[in-house]
CSV table of C-alpha atoms and ligand atoms in Angstrom, one decimal:
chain,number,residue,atom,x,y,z
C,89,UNK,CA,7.8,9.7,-10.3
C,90,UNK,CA,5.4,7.1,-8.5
C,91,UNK,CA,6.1,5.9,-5.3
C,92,UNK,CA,3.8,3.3,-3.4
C,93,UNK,CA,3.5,2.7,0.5
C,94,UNK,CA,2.8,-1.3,1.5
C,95,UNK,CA,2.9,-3.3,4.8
C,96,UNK,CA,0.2,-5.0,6.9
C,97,UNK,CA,-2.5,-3.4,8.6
C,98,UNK,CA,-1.4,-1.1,11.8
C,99,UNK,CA,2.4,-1.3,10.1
C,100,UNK,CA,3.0,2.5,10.0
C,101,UNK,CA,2.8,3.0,6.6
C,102,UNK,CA,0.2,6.0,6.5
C,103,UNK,CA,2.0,8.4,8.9
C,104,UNK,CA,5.2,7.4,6.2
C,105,UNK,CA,3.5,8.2,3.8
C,106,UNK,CA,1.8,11.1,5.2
C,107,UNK,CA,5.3,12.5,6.5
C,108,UNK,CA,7.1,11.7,3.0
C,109,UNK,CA,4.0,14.0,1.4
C,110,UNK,CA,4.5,17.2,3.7
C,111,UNK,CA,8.4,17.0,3.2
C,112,UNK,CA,8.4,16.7,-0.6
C,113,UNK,CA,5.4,19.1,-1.0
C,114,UNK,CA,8.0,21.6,0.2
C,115,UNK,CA,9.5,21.3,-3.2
C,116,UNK,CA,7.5,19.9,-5.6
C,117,UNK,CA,4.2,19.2,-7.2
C,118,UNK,CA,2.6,15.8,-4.8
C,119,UNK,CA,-0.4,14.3,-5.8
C,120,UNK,CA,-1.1,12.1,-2.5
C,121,UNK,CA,-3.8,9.2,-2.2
C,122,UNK,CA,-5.0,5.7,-0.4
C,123,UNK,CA,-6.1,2.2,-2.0
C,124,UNK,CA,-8.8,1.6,-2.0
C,125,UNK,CA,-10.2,5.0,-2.8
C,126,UNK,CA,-9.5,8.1,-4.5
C,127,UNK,CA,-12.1,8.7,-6.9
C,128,UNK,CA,-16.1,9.0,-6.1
C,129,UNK,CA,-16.2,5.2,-7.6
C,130,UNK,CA,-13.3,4.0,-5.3
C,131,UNK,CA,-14.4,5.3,-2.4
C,132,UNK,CA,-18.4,3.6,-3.1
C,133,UNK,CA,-16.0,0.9,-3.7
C,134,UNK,CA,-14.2,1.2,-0.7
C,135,UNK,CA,-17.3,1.4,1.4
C,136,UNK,CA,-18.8,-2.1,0.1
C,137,UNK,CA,-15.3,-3.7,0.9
C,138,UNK,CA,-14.4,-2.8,4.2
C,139,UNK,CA,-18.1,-2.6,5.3
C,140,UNK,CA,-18.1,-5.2,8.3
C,141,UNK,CA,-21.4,-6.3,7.7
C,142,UNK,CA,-20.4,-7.8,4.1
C,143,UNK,CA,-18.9,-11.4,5.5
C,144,UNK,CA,-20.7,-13.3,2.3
C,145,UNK,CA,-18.5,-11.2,-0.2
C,146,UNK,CA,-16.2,-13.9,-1.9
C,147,UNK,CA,-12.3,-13.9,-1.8
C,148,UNK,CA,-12.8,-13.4,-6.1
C,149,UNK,CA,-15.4,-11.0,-6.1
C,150,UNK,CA,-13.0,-8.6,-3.0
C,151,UNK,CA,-10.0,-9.5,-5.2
C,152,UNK,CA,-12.1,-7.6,-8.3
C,153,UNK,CA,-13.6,-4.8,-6.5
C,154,UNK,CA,-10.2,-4.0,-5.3
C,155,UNK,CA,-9.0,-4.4,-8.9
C,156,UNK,CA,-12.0,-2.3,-10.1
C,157,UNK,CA,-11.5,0.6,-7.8
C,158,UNK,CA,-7.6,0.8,-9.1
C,159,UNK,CA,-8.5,1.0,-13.1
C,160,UNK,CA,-10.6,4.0,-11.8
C,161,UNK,CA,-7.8,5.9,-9.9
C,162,UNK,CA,-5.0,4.9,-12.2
C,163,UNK,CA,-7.1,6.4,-15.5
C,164,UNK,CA,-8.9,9.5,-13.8
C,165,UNK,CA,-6.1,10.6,-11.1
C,166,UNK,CA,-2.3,8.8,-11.3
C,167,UNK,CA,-1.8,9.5,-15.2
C,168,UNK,CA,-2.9,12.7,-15.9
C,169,UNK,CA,-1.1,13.9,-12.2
C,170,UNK,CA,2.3,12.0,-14.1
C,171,UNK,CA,1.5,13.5,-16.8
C,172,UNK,CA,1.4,17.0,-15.7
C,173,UNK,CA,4.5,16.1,-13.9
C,174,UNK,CA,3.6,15.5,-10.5
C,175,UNK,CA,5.2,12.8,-8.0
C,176,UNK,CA,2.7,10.2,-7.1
C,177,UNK,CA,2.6,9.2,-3.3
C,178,UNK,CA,-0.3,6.2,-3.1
C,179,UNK,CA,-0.8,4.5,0.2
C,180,UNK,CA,-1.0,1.0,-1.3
C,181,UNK,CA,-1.5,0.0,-4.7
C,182,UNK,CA,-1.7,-3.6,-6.7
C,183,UNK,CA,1.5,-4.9,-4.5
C,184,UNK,CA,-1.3,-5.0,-1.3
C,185,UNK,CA,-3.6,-7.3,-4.1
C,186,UNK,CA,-0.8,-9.7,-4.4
C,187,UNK,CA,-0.2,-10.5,-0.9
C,188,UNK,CA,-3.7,-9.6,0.3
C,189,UNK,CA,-5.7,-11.5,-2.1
C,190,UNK,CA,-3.3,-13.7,-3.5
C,191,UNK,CA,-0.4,-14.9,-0.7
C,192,UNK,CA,-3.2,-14.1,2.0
C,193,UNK,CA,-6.5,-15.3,0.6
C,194,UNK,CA,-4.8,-17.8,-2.0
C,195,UNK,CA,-6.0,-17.0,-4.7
C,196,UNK,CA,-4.1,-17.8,-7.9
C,197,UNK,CA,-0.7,-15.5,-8.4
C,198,UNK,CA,-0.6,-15.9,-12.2
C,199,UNK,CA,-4.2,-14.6,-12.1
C,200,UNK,CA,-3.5,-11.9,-10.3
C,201,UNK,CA,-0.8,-10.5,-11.7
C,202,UNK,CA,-2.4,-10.9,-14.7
C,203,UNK,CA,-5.0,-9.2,-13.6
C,204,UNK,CA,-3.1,-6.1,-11.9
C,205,UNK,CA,-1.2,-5.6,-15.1
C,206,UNK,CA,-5.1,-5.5,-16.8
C,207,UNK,CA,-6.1,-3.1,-14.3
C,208,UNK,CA,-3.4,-0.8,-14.2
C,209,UNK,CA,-2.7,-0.9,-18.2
C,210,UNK,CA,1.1,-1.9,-16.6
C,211,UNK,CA,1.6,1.2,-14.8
C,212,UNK,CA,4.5,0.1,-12.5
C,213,UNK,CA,5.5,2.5,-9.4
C,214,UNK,CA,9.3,3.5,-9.5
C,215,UNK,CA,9.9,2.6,-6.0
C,216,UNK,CA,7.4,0.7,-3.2
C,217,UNK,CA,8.8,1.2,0.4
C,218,UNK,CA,7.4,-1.7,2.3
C,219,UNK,CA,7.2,-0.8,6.2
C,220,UNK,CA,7.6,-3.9,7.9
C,221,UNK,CA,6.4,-5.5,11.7
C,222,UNK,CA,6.1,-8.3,12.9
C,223,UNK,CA,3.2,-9.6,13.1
C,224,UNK,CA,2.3,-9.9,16.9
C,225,UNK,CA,3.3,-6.0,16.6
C,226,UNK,CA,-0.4,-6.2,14.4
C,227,UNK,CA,-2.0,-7.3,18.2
C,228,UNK,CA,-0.2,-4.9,20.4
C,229,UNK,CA,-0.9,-1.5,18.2
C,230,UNK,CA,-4.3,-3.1,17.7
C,231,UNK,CA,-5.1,-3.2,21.0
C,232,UNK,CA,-3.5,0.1,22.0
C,233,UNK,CA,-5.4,1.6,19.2
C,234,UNK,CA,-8.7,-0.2,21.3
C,235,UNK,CA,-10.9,1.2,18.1
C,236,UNK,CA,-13.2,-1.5,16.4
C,237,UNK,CA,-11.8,-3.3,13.1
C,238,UNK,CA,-13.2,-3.1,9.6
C,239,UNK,CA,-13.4,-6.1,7.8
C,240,UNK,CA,-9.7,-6.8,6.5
C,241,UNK,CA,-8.3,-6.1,10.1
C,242,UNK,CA,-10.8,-8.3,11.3
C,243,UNK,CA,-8.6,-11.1,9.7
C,244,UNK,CA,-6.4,-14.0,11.8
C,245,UNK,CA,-3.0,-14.0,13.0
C,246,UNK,CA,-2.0,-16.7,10.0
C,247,UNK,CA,-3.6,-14.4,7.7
C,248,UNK,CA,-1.2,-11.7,8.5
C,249,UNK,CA,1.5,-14.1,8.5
C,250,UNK,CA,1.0,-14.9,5.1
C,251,UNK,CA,0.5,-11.3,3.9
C,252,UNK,CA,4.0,-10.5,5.6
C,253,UNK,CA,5.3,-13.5,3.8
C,254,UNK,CA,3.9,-12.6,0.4
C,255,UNK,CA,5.8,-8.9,1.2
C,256,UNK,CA,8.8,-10.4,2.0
C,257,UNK,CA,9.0,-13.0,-1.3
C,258,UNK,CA,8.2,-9.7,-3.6
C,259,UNK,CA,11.1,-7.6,-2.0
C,260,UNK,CA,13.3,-10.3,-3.5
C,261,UNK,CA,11.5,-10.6,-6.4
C,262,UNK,CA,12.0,-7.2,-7.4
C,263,UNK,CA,14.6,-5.6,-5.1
C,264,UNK,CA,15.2,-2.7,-7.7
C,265,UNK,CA,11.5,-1.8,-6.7
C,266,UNK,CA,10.5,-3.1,-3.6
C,267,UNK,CA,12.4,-2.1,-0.6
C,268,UNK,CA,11.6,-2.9,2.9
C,269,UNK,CA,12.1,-0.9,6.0
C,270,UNK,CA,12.5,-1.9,9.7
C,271,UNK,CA,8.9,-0.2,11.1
C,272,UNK,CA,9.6,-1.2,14.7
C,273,UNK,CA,11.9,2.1,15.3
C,274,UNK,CA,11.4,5.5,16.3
C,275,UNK,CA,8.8,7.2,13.1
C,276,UNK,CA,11.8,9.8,12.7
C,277,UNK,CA,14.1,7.5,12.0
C,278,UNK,CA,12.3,5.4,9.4
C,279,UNK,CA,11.5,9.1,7.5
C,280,UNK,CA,15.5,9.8,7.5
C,281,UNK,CA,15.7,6.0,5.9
C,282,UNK,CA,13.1,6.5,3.6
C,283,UNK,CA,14.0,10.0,2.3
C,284,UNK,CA,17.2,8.5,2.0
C,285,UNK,CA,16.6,6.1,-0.1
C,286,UNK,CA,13.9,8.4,-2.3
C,287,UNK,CA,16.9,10.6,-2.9
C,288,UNK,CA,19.2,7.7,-4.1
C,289,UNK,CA,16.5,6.6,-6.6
C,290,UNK,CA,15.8,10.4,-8.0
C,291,UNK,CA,19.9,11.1,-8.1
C,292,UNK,CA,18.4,14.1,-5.8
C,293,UNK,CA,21.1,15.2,-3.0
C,294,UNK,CA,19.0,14.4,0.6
C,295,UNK,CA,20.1,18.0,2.0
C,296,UNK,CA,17.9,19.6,-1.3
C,297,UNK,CA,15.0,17.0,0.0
H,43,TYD,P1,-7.4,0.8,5.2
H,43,TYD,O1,-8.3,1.2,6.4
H,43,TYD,O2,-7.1,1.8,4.2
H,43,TYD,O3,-6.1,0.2,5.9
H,43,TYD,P2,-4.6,0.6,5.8
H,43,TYD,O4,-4.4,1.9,6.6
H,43,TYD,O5,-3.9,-0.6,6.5
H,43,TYD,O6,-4.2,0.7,4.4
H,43,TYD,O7,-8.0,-0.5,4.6
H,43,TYD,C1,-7.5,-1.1,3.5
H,43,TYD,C2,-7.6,-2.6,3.7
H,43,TYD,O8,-7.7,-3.3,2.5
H,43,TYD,C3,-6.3,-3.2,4.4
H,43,TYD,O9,-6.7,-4.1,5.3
H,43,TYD,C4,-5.6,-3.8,3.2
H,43,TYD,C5,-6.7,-4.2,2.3
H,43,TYD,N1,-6.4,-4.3,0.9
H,43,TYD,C6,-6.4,-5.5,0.2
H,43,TYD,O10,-6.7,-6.6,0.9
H,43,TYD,N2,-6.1,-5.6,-1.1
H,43,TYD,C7,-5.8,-4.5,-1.8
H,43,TYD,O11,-5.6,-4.6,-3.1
H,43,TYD,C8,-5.8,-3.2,-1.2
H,43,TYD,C9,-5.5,-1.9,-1.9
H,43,TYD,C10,-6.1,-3.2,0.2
């Protein structure tokens, strides 16, 4: 089973993730990781493409590092865990390059989904929970938060209201796959939702969760 984590920046999505991790651990194998990173090569990746001080780096060239770190996590970590049977809980994955990079930035869909599917080798995820906020939500936690921004956060309010956007047209795209939950409630109410609906897609009884 592989299960990915999307929403915009400051949307909740980690501690989700992070809560969904300790509560099936209880149970089963969990092999748990973030976009970008993972491996030594995504995370040298990682560094070059949140690194503030890289404003020249070009909307293709992010769009391919991001791709690049991916192929790398998806060959050396996500198959062989599947493969050994473990669940696979990644905070982001090639849904966050379609509405980053390609609703957000503009580049060209076709391209990118062409492009994902080349990066991955078509490795789908069973279910993506998409935790959504609106976006002036992004400028209050921001500013509660009152830390300094890497280089994606560091992106406009239209920006974000694209990304949202490009979430919202892929949850009816694929609404088998993509489903999106209400982020602006209480963080233990959106784990009942979400273990919820992770026990309707694995036919598991919640109570056993
Ligand atoms: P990170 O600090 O991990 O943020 P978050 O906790 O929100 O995931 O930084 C990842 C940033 O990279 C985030 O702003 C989203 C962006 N991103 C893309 O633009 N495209 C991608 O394909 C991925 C994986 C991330």
């Amino acid at each position: 089973m592989f299960l990915t984590f999307e929403g915009v920046d400051f949307s909740g999505k980690t501690t989700q993730a992070r809560l969904l991790v300790d509560r099936l651990s209880r149970e089963q194998a969990i092999c748990s990781l973030r976009e970008p990173g993972g491996t030594q090569i995504s995370e040298r990746i990682r560094e070059i493409l949140l690194d503030r001080k890289h404003l020249e780096l070009t909307d293709e060239a992010e769009f391919l590092l991001f791709s690049a770190s991916r192929a790398q996590l998806v060959r050396e970590v996500i198959r062989p865990a599947l493969q050994r049977g473990e669940t696979v809980i990644c905070d982001r994955y090639y849904d966050s390059s379609t509405v980053y990079q390609g609703y957000g930035r503009g580049l060209n869909l076709h391209s990118i989904r062409a492009i994902n599917a080349f990066a991955t080798g078509n490795l789908v995820p069973d279910l993506t929970i998409f935790v959504d906020i609106p976006v002036e939500e992004i400028d209050r936690r921001k500013s509660a938060a009152g830390k300094g921004y890497d280089r994606m956060e560091s992106s406009g309010r239209e920006f974000f209201e694209r990304v949202r956007a490009g979430y919202c047209a892929l949850c009816a795209d694929e609404p088998d796959r993509v489903l999106r939950v209400d982020g602006m409630r209480p963080v233990e109410t959106i784990h009942r939702e979400i273990l919820d609906i992770v026990a309707r897609k694995t036919g598991i009884h919640q109570q056993s969760l």
